[in-house]
Short mmCIF file of C-alpha atoms in Angstrom, two decimals:
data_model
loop_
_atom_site.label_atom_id
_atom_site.label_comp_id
_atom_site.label_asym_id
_atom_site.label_seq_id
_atom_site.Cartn_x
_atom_site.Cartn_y
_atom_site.Cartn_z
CA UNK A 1 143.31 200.08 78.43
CA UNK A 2 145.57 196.94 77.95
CA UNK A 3 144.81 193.74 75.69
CA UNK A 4 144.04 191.93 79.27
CA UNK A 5 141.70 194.27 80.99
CA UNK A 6 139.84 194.66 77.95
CA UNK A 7 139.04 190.50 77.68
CA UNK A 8 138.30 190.68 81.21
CA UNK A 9 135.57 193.82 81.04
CA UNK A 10 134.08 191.41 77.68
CA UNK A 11 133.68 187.94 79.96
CA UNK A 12 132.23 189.94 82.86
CA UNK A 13 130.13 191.66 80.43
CA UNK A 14 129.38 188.22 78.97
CA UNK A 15 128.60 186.25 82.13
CA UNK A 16 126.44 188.72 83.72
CA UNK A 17 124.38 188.60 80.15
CA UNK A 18 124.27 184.77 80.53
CA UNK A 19 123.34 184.63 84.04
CA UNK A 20 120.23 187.05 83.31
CA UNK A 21 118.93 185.12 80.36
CA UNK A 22 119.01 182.24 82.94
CA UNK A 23 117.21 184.13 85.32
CA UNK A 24 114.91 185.02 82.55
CA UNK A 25 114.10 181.27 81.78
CA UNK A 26 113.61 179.88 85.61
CA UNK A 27 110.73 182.66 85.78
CA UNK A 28 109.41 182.40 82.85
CA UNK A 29 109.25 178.67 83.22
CA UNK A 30 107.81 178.95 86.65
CA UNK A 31 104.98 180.86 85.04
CA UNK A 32 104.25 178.68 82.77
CA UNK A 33 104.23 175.64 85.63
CA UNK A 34 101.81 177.76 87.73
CA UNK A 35 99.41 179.19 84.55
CA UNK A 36 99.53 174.85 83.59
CA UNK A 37 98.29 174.19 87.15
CA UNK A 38 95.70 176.83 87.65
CA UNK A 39 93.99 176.30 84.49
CA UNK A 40 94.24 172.34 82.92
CA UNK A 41 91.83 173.42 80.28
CA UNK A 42 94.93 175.44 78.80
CA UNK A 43 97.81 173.10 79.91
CA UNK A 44 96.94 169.75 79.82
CA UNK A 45 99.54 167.44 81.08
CA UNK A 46 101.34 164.85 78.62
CA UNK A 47 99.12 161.96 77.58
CA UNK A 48 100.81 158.55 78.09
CA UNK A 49 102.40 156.58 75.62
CA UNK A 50 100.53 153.90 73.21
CA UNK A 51 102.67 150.83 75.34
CA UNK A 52 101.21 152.51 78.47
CA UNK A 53 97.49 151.90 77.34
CA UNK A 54 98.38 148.92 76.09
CA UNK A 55 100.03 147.25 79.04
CA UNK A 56 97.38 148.49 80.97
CA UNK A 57 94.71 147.10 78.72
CA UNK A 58 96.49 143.68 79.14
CA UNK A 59 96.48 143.79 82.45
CA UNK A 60 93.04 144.40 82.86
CA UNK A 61 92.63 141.49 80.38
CA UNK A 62 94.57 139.10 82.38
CA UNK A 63 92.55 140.17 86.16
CA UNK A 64 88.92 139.26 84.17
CA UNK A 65 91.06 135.67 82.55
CA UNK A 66 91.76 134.88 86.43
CA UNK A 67 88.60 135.94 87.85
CA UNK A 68 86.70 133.71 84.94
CA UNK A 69 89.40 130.99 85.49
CA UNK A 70 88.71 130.80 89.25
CA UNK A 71 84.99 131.09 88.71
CA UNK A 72 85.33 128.36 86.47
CA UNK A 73 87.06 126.37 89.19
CA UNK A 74 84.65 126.64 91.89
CA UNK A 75 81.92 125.62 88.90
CA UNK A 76 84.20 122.84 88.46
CA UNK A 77 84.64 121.63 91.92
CA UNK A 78 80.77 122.16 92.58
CA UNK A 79 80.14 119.60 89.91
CA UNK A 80 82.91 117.13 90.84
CA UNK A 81 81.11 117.20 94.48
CA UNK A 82 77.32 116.62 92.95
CA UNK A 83 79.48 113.43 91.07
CA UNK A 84 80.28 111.70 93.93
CA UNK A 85 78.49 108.24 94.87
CA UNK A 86 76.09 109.17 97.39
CA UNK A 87 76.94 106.06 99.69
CA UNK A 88 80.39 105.04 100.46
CA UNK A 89 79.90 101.42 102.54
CA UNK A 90 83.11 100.08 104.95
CA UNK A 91 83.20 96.50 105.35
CA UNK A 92 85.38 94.75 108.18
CA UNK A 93 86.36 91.31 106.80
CA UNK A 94 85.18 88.53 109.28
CA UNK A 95 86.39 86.39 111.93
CA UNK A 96 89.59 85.48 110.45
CA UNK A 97 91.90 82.21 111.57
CA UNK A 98 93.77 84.82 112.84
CA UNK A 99 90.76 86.20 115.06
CA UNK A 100 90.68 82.73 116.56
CA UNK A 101 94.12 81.34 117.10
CA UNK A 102 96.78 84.73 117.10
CA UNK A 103 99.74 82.16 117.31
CA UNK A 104 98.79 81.62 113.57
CA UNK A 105 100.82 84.50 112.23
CA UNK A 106 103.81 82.68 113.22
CA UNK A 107 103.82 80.38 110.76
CA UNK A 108 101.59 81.42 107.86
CA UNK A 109 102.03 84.71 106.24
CA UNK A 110 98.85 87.38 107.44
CA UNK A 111 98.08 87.78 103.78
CA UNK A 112 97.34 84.41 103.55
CA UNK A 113 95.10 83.77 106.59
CA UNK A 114 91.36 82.56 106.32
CA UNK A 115 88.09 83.18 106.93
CA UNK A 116 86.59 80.44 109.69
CA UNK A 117 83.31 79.14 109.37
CA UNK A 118 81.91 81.89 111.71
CA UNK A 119 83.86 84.32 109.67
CA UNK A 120 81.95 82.94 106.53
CA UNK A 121 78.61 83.32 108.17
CA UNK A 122 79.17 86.76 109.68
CA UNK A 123 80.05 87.89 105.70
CA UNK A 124 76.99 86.07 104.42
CA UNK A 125 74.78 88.32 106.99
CA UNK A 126 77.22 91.21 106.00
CA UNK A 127 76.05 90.84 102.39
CA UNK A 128 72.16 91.01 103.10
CA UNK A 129 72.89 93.63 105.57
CA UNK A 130 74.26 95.94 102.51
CA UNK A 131 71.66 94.91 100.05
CA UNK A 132 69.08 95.92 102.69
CA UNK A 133 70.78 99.42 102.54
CA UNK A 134 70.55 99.69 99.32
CA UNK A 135 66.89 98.54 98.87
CA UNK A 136 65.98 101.21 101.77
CA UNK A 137 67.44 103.79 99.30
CA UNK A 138 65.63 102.81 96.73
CA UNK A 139 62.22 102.66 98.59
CA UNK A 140 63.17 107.00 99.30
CA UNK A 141 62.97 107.60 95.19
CA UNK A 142 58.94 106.05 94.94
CA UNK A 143 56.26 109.31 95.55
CA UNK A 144 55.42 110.28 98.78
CA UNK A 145 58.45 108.38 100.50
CA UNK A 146 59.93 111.94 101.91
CA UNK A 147 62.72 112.88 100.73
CA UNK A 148 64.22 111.93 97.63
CA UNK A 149 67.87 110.02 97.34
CA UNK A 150 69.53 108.44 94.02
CA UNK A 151 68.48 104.70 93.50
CA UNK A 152 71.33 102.93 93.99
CA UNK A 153 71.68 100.87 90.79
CA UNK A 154 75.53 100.93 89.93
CA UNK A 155 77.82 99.37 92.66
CA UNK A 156 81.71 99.72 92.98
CA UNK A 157 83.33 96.55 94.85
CA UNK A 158 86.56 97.45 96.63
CA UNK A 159 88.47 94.35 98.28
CA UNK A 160 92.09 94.39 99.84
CA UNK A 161 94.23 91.57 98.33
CA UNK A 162 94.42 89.87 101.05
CA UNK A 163 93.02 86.65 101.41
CA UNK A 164 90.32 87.17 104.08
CA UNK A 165 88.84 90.31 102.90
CA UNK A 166 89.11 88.36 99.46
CA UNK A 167 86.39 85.66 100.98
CA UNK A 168 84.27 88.39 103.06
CA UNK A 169 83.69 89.99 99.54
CA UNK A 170 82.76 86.82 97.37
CA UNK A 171 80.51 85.57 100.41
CA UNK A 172 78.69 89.14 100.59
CA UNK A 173 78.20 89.93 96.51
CA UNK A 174 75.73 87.44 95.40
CA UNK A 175 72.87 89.37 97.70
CA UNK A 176 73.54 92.49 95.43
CA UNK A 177 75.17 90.86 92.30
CA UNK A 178 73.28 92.42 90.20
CA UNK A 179 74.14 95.99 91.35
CA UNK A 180 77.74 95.34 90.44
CA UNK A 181 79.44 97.30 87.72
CA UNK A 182 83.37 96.92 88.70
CA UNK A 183 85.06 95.31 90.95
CA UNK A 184 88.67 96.75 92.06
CA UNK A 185 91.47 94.25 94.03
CA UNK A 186 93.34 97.82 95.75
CA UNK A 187 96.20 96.72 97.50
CA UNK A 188 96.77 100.09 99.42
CA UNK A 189 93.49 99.59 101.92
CA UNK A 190 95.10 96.61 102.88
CA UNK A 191 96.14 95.43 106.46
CA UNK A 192 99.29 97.14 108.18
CA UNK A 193 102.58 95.47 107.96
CA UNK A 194 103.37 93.91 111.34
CA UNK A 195 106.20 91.95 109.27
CA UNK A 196 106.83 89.15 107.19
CA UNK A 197 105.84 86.36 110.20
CA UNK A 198 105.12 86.94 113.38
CA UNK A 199 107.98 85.53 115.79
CA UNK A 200 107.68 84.86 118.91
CA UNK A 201 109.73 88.28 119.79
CA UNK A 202 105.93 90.12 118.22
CA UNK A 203 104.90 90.56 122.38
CA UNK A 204 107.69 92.71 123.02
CA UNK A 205 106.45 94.68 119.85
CA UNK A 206 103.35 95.21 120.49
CA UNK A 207 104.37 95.93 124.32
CA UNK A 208 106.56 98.78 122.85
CA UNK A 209 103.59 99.78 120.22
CA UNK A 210 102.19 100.03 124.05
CA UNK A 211 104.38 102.66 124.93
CA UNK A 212 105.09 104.59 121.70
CA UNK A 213 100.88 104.28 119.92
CA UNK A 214 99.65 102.66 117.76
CA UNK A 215 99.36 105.82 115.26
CA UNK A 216 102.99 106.30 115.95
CA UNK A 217 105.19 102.88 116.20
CA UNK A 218 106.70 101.28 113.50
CA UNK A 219 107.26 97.39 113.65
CA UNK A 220 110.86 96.03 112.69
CA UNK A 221 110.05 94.72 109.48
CA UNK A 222 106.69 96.86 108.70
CA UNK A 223 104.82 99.49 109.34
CA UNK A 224 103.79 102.23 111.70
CA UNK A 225 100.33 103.61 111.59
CA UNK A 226 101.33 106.64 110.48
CA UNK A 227 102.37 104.86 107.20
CA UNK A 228 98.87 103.32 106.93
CA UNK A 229 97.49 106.51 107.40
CA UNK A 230 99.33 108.50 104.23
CA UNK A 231 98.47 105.20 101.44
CA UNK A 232 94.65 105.35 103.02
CA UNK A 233 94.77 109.23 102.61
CA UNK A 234 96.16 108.47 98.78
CA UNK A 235 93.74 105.82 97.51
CA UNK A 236 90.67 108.41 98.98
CA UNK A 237 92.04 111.24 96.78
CA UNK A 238 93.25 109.47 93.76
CA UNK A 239 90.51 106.71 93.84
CA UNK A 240 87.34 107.47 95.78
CA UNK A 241 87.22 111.31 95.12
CA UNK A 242 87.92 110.66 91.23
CA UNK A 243 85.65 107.02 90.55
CA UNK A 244 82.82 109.32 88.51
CA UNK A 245 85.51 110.81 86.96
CA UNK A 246 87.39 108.41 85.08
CA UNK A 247 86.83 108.41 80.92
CA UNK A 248 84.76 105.41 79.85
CA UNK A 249 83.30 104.22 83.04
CA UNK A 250 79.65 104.90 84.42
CA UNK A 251 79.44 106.93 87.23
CA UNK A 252 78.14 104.89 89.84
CA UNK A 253 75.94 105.78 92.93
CA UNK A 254 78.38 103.55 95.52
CA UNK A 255 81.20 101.84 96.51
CA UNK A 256 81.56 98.79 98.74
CA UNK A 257 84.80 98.46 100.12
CA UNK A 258 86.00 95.32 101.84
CA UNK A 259 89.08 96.18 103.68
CA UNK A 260 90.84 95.94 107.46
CA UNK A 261 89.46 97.33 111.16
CA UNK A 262 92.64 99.59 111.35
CA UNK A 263 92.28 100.86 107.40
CA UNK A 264 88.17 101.78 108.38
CA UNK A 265 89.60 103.86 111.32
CA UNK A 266 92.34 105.48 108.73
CA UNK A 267 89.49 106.29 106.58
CA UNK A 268 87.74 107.91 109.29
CA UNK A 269 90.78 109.80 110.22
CA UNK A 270 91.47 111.69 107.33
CA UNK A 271 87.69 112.21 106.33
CA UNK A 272 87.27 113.79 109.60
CA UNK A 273 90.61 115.42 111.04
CA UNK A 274 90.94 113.64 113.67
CA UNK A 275 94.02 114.18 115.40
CA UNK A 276 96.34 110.87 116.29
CA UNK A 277 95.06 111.49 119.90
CA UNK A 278 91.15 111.26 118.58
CA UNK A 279 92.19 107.80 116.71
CA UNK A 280 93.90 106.48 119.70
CA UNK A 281 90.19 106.89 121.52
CA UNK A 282 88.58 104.70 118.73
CA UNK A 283 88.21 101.14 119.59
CA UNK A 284 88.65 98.54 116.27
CA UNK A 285 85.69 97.92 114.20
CA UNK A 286 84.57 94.45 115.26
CA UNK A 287 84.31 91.60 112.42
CA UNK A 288 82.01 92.60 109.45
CA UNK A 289 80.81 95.71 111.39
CA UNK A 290 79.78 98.38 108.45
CA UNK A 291 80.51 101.94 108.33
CA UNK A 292 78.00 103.57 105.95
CA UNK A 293 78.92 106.90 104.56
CA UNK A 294 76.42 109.55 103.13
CA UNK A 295 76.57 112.46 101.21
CA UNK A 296 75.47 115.54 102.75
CA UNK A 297 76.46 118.33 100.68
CA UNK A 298 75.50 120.64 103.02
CA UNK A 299 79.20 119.86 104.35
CA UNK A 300 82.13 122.33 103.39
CA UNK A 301 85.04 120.53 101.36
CA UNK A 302 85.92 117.98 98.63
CA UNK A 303 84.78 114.75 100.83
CA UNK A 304 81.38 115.64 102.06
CA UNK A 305 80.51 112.96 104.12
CA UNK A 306 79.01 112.24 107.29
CA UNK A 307 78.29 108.78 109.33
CA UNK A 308 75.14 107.64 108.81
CA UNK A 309 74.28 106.22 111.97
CA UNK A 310 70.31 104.91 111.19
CA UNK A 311 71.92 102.14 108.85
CA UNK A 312 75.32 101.14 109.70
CA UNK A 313 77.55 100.93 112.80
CA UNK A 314 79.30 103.95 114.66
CA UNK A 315 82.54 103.79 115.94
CA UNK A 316 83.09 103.08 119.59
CA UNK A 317 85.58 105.48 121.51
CA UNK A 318 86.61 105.70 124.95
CA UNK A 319 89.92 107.86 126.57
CA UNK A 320 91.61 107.55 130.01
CA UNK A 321 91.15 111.11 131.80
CA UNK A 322 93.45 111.59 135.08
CA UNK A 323 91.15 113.65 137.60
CA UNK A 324 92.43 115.80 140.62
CA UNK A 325 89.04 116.82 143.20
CA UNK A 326 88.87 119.60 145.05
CA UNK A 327 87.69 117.84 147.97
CA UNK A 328 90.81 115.42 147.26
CA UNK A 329 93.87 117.66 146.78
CA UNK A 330 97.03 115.83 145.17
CA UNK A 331 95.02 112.36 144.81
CA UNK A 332 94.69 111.94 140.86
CA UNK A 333 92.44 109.03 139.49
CA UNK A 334 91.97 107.77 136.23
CA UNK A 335 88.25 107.33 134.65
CA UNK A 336 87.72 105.90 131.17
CA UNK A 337 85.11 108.31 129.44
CA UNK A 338 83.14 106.82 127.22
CA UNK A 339 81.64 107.79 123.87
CA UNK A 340 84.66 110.02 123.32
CA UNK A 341 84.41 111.18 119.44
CA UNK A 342 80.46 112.45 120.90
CA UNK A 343 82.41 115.49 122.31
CA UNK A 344 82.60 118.37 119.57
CA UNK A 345 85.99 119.31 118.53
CA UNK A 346 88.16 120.35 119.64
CA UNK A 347 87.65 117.56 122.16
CA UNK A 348 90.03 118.60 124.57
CA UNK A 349 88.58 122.07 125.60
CA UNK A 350 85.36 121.12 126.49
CA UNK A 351 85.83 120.28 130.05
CA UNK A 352 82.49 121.61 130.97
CA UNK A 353 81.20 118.68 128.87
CA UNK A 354 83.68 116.35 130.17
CA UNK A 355 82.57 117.04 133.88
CA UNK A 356 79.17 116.55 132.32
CA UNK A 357 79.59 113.24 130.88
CA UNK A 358 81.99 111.70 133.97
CA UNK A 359 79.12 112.43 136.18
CA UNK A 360 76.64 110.30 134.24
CA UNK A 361 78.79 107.64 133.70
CA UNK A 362 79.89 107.57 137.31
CA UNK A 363 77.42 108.43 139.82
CA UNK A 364 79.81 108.88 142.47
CA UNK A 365 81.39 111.89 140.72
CA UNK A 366 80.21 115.55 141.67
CA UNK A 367 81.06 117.28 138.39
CA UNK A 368 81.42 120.47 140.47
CA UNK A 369 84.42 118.84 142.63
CA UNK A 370 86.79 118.29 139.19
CA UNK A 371 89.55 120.52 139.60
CA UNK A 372 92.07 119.36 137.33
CA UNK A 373 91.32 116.92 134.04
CA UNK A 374 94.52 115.33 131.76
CA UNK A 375 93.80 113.80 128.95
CA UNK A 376 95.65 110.57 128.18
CA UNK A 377 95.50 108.91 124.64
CA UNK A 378 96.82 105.52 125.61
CA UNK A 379 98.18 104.20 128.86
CA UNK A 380 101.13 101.82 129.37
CA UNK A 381 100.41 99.01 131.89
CA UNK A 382 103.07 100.10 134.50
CA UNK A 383 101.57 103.33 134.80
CA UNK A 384 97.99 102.22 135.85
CA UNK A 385 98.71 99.94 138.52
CA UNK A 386 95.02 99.02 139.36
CA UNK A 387 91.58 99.22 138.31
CA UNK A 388 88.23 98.78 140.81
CA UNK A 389 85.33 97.56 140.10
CA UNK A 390 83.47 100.78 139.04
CA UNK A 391 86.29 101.08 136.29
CA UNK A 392 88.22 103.64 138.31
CA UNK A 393 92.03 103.46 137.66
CA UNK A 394 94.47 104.40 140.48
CA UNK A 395 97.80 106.22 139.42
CA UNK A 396 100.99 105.05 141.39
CA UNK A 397 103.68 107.09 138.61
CA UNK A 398 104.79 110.50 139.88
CA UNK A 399 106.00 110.81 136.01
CA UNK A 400 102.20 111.49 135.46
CA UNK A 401 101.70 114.54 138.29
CA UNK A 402 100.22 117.52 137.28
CA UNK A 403 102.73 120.59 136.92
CA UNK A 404 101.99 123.04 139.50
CA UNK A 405 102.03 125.63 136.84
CA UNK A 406 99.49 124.07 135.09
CA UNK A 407 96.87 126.54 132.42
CA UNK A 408 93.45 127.17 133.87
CA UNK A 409 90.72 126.85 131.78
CA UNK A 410 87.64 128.04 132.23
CA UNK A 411 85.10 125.97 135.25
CA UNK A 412 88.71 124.67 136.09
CA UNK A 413 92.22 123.33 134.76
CA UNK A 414 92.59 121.33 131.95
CA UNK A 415 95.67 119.14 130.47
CA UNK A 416 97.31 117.22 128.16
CA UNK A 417 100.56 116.03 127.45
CA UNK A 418 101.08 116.93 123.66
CA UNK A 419 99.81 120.31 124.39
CA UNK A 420 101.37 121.76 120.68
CA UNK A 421 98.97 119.21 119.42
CA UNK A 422 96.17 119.38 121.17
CA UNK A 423 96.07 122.77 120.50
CA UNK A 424 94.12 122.30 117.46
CA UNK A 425 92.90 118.67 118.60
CA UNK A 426 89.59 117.82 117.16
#
């Protein structure tokens, strides 16, 4: 046999040997897998690493650090509610020169305008009117007086800077001088910016503020509501939400604040949700009218408050409703509903309440005849051509016609014209 052949009988020879001892290891490994998981006891599998256990051990460390932290959060926020003053009192200033004579702004800056003598009396009666408050809640911590409320024996006095809320507050605080602990000037309750002076060009503003809302339109050289709205919002969550919080001070069981009929309704607004169609329905707090706010911590939320409507004023609300009757097809007339923030939110779905209240209000109205309602926040004097006697409104402005596509709603069709926003309209 040659050199060659022989070298070639030794490989094959060689590679059949490897390939059996191969074959050799794949079974007996395959035993060994199957013999591990038949019997555990025998084979247990590989314990994990020392890091393993250990990140695992932090991990588990970290969930009970976030679950504590949390807990200690909602302890937190529990305790910052229980801190809060349990009466929160708004003030309108009163009858300004302003009030009286509206050609004043032309010349003299509105920061700068007066009280009038009426305005001075309506503050005095405002003052007694708050002390009286205050003395009821103290009457409700003697025995047997029902149930029992925090004496109200440290007062917070908060004034806007300007000049007649300035005089509203020093007429009011000698009936309940003695309550007083602090007194804050806070310049972002103050009035809206209509613009440095009022020109005689200010009609055509507000005739535009007509057409655009008041929540919405900004004046030339001031402010739109909207702006009011987010400083209002501000000084309630870095002032009136943290006063028994501040190092130093006392807590104290209320605050008094002096301020502006638009800033009350702001206040309102953001305590409640309302939506800028709700605060279009709410009329302006009338000069030295109080707003008293309780605590009722019954009430979800950082701010629980609700209007306390035994001792202090409630806002008055009214909305212009375009109704289509059955019995009238394609004749729409607009009613003024009254007491408009009584509805429960959201306002705009509850047409079965709507039909309700339109029927006491006007007798002449057969709640069962309403076929179509629209809601309308504000209404622009060209619209509304005419209003009779009963306070009926006739609409003349095909702009304002009902789509013929328009969504039913349940006892019959109900509408809006910022329907994305009414969507969650309360």
């Amino acid at each position: 046999m040659s050199f060659a052949k022989q070298v070639g009988a030794v490989g094959l020879l060689a590679s059949g040997a490897t390939l059996g001892a191969l074959l050799v290891l794949a079974v007996v490994s395959f035993s060994r897998k199957g013999s591990a998981s038949d019997n555990n006891e025998d084979h247990p599998p590989p314990r994990a690493s020392s890091t393993t256990y250990q990140n695992e051990k932090e991990q588990l460390v970290n969930h009970e650090h976030n679950y504590s932290h949390c807990k200690q959060c909602l302890q937190d926020a529990k305790h910052r509610r229980e801190r809060l003053p349990p009466l929160i009192i708004l003030v309108r200033h009163g009858e300004s020169e302003g009030n009286a004579d509206n050609t004043l702004y032309r010349t003299k800056p509105d920061n700068l305008v007066e009280l009038t003598r009426k305005g001075l009396e309506e503050a005095q009666k405002a003052g007694k009117r708050v002390e009286g408050i205050f003395k009821k809640a103290d009457s409700r911590r003697r025995p047997g007086c029902g149930k029992q409320e925090a004496a109200i024996k440290r007062v917070h006095l908060v004034v806007s800077p300007f000049e007649r809320t300035r005089q509203t507050a020093a007429a009011m605080r000698p009936w309940f001088e003695h309550r007083i602990v602090r007194t804050d000037i806070q310049p972002r309750i103050r009035e809206q910016e209509f613009g440095n002076l009022q020109g005689h060009d200010f009609q055509d503003f507000r005739n535009e503020q007509n057409k655009v809302g008041r929540f919405w339109y900004r004046f030339a050289t001031g402010e739109s509501g909207a702006d009011v709205y987010d400083r209002v919002k501000s000084w309630w969550y870095d002032s009136v939400l943290n006063v028994n919080e501040r190092y130093g001070y006392e807590p104290v069981d209320a605050l008094v604040v002096v301020t502006h009929g638009l800033t009350m309704r702001f206040v309102l607004m953001q305590l409640f949700g309302w939506s800028p169609t709700t605060f279009h329905s709410v009329w302006n707090a009338g000069n030295c009218d109080t707003y008293v706010l309780r605590k009722d911590l019954t009430k979800p939320g950082m701010s629980p408050y609700v209007l306390d409507e035994q001792n202090g004023d409630m806002p008055r609300s009214s909305i212009d409703l375009q109704i289509e009757f059955v019995s009238q097809p394609g004749v729409r007339q607009v009613y003024k509903l009254q007491d408009y923030l009584r509805l429960p939110p959201p306002r705009t779905m509850q047409l079965d309440l709507v039909k309700e209240k339109l029927a006491e209000q006007y007798p002449e109205i057969d709640k069962d005849d309403i076929r179509r309602v629209v809601f309308m926040p504000f209404i622009d004097g060209a619209i509304v051509q005419k209003r009779t006697k009963t306070g009926r409104r006739l609409l003349k402005d095909p702009r304002y016609a009902a789509p013929a596509d328009a969504g039913k709603a349940p006892g019959g069709i109900i509408e809006n014209f910022a329907v994305a926003e009414e969507s969650w309209q309360i």
